[in-house]
Amino acid sequence: MIASIFGLIIFSPLFLVTAVAVKMDTPGPVFARLKRVTKNKEFILYKFRGMVAHDPDGGAESLKASLAALNERKDGPLFKIKNDPRITRVGKVIRKYRLDELAQFINILKGDMSLVGPRPHQPDEIEKYEKHHKKLLAIKAGATGLAQVSGSSDLPFEQEVALDTYYIEN
């Protein structure tokens, strides 16, 4: 929690610039509020919004089903498209430099997440977990972890699981 307070203070100028850029780029909220799971409990993950906003006509999550055929992650339950059409212009920049993740200091401060641990996944992804994947739910999810610093979404899902399992066990 102390690290999150420190992070929120240190990165506050970057928060402001990112928030203004997101707001000026596309209509919608500055933050995306995403359902995630940690320790078998659902919570709302905050990120700076880098995709089209949710609105009555749809949004990023509602477009996911129509893009399912383009999913490049065939090795597990996660969804990833390299040139995702849902990503906004500002979203490309903030995602490249992982600025969208800075809002997770709020989740750390609230106690929803740890600074380090396995990344939290969506409830629909966790429903597709195999038995050995569920070990990732043994500890609180983190904003960063061994899998993120070792290649993140460029890694095969089973390698992500292996790295996070190693972290949990050691």
C-alpha positions as CSV (number, residue, x, y, z in Angstrom):
1,M,0.0,0.0,0.0
2,I,2.9,2.3,0.7
3,A,4.3,1.6,-2.7
4,S,1.0,2.5,-4.3
5,I,0.7,5.8,-2.4
6,F,4.3,6.6,-3.5
7,G,3.5,5.5,-7.1
8,L,0.3,7.7,-7.2
9,I,2.3,10.7,-5.9
10,I,5.3,10.2,-8.2
11,F,3.3,9.5,-11.3
12,S,0.6,12.1,-10.7
13,P,1.9,14.4,-13.5
14,L,1.9,11.4,-15.9
15,F,-1.6,10.5,-14.7
16,L,-2.8,14.0,-15.6
17,V,-1.2,14.0,-19.1
18,T,-2.5,10.5,-19.8
19,A,-6.0,11.4,-18.6
20,V,-6.2,14.5,-20.7
21,A,-4.9,12.6,-23.8
22,V,-7.5,9.9,-23.4
23,K,-10.3,12.4,-22.9
24,M,-9.3,14.5,-25.9
25,D,-8.8,11.4,-28.2
26,T,-12.2,9.8,-28.0
27,P,-15.5,10.3,-26.1
28,G,-16.0,8.3,-22.9
29,P,-14.5,7.9,-19.5
30,V,-10.8,8.2,-18.7
31,F,-10.7,4.9,-16.9
32,A,-11.8,1.5,-18.1
33,R,-13.4,-0.5,-15.3
34,L,-12.8,-4.1,-16.0
35,K,-14.0,-7.3,-14.2
36,R,-11.1,-9.4,-13.1
37,V,-10.7,-12.2,-10.6
38,T,-8.1,-12.7,-7.8
39,K,-8.2,-15.4,-5.2
40,N,-11.5,-16.6,-6.6
41,K,-13.1,-13.2,-5.9
42,E,-14.2,-10.7,-8.6
43,F,-13.1,-7.1,-8.5
44,I,-13.0,-4.0,-10.7
45,L,-9.6,-3.4,-12.3
46,Y,-8.8,0.2,-13.2
47,K,-6.8,1.0,-16.4
48,F,-6.5,4.2,-18.4
49,R,-8.9,3.6,-21.3
50,G,-7.0,2.6,-24.5
51,M,-10.0,1.1,-26.3
52,V,-13.3,2.4,-27.6
53,A,-15.6,3.3,-24.8
54,H,-18.5,1.2,-23.6
55,D,-21.8,2.8,-24.7
56,P,-25.4,1.8,-25.3
57,D,-24.4,0.7,-28.9
58,G,-21.6,-1.4,-27.7
59,G,-17.9,-0.8,-27.0
60,A,-14.7,-2.8,-26.7
61,E,-16.2,-5.8,-24.8
62,S,-19.3,-6.1,-27.0
63,L,-17.0,-6.2,-30.1
64,K,-14.9,-9.0,-28.7
65,A,-17.3,-11.7,-29.9
66,S,-17.2,-10.5,-33.5
67,L,-13.4,-10.5,-33.4
68,A,-13.0,-14.0,-31.9
69,A,-11.8,-15.5,-35.2
70,L,-8.8,-13.0,-35.1
71,N,-7.7,-14.2,-31.6
72,E,-3.9,-14.9,-31.8
73,R,-3.8,-16.7,-28.5
74,K,-4.8,-20.2,-29.6
75,D,-2.9,-21.8,-26.7
76,G,-5.2,-21.0,-23.8
77,P,-8.2,-19.0,-22.6
78,L,-6.8,-15.5,-23.2
79,F,-7.8,-13.1,-26.0
80,K,-5.2,-11.1,-27.9
81,I,-5.1,-9.4,-31.3
82,K,-1.9,-7.7,-32.3
83,N,-3.5,-4.9,-34.3
84,D,-6.8,-4.8,-32.3
85,P,-9.2,-2.5,-34.1
86,R,-10.8,-1.5,-30.8
87,I,-7.6,0.3,-29.7
88,T,-7.7,4.1,-30.0
89,R,-4.9,6.3,-31.3
90,V,-3.9,7.3,-27.7
91,G,-4.5,3.7,-26.7
92,K,-1.7,2.5,-29.0
93,V,0.8,4.8,-27.2
94,I,-0.3,4.3,-23.6
95,R,-0.4,0.5,-24.2
96,K,3.0,0.4,-25.8
97,Y,4.6,2.1,-22.9
98,R,2.2,0.4,-20.4
99,L,0.9,3.8,-19.1
100,D,-2.6,2.3,-19.1
101,E,-1.5,0.1,-16.2
102,L,-0.5,3.0,-13.9
103,A,-4.1,3.3,-12.8
104,Q,-3.7,-0.1,-11.1
105,F,-2.0,1.8,-8.2
106,I,-5.6,2.6,-7.2
107,N,-6.4,-1.2,-7.1
108,I,-3.2,-1.8,-5.0
109,L,-4.2,1.0,-2.6
110,K,-7.7,-0.4,-2.3
111,G,-6.2,-3.8,-1.4
112,D,-7.7,-5.5,-4.5
113,M,-4.2,-6.3,-5.9
114,S,-0.6,-6.6,-4.8
115,L,2.3,-4.8,-6.6
116,V,3.7,-8.2,-7.6
117,G,1.8,-11.4,-8.4
118,P,0.1,-13.2,-11.3
119,R,-1.9,-10.9,-13.5
120,P,-5.7,-11.0,-12.9
121,H,-7.8,-12.5,-15.7
122,Q,-11.4,-12.0,-16.8
123,P,-14.1,-14.2,-15.3
124,D,-14.9,-15.8,-18.7
125,E,-11.2,-16.7,-19.2
126,I,-11.0,-18.3,-15.7
127,E,-14.0,-20.4,-16.5
128,K,-11.8,-22.0,-19.2
129,Y,-8.9,-22.7,-16.9
130,E,-7.6,-26.2,-16.6
131,K,-7.0,-27.6,-13.1
132,H,-3.3,-26.6,-13.0
133,H,-4.1,-23.0,-14.2
134,K,-6.2,-22.5,-11.0
135,K,-3.0,-22.3,-8.9
136,L,-2.7,-18.7,-10.2
137,L,-5.7,-17.9,-8.0
138,A,-3.9,-19.1,-4.8
139,I,-2.5,-15.6,-4.1
140,K,-3.6,-12.1,-4.7
141,A,-3.1,-10.9,-8.3
142,G,-0.4,-8.3,-9.0
143,A,0.1,-5.3,-11.2
144,T,3.3,-6.9,-12.4
145,G,4.9,-10.3,-12.1
146,L,7.5,-12.8,-13.3
147,A,5.5,-13.5,-16.5
148,Q,5.2,-9.8,-17.3
149,V,8.9,-9.1,-17.0
150,S,9.7,-12.2,-19.0
151,G,7.7,-11.4,-22.1
152,S,4.1,-10.9,-21.0
153,S,1.5,-11.6,-23.7
154,D,4.3,-12.6,-26.2
155,L,4.8,-15.8,-24.1
156,P,2.7,-18.9,-24.7
157,F,0.0,-19.2,-22.0
158,E,1.5,-22.3,-20.5
159,Q,4.8,-20.5,-20.1
160,E,3.0,-17.6,-18.3
161,V,1.4,-20.1,-16.0
162,A,4.7,-21.9,-15.3
163,L,6.4,-18.6,-14.5
164,D,3.6,-17.4,-12.2
165,T,3.5,-20.8,-10.6
166,Y,7.2,-20.6,-9.9
167,Y,6.7,-17.2,-8.3
168,I,3.9,-18.5,-6.1
169,E,5.9,-21.6,-5.0
170,N,9.1,-19.7,-4.4
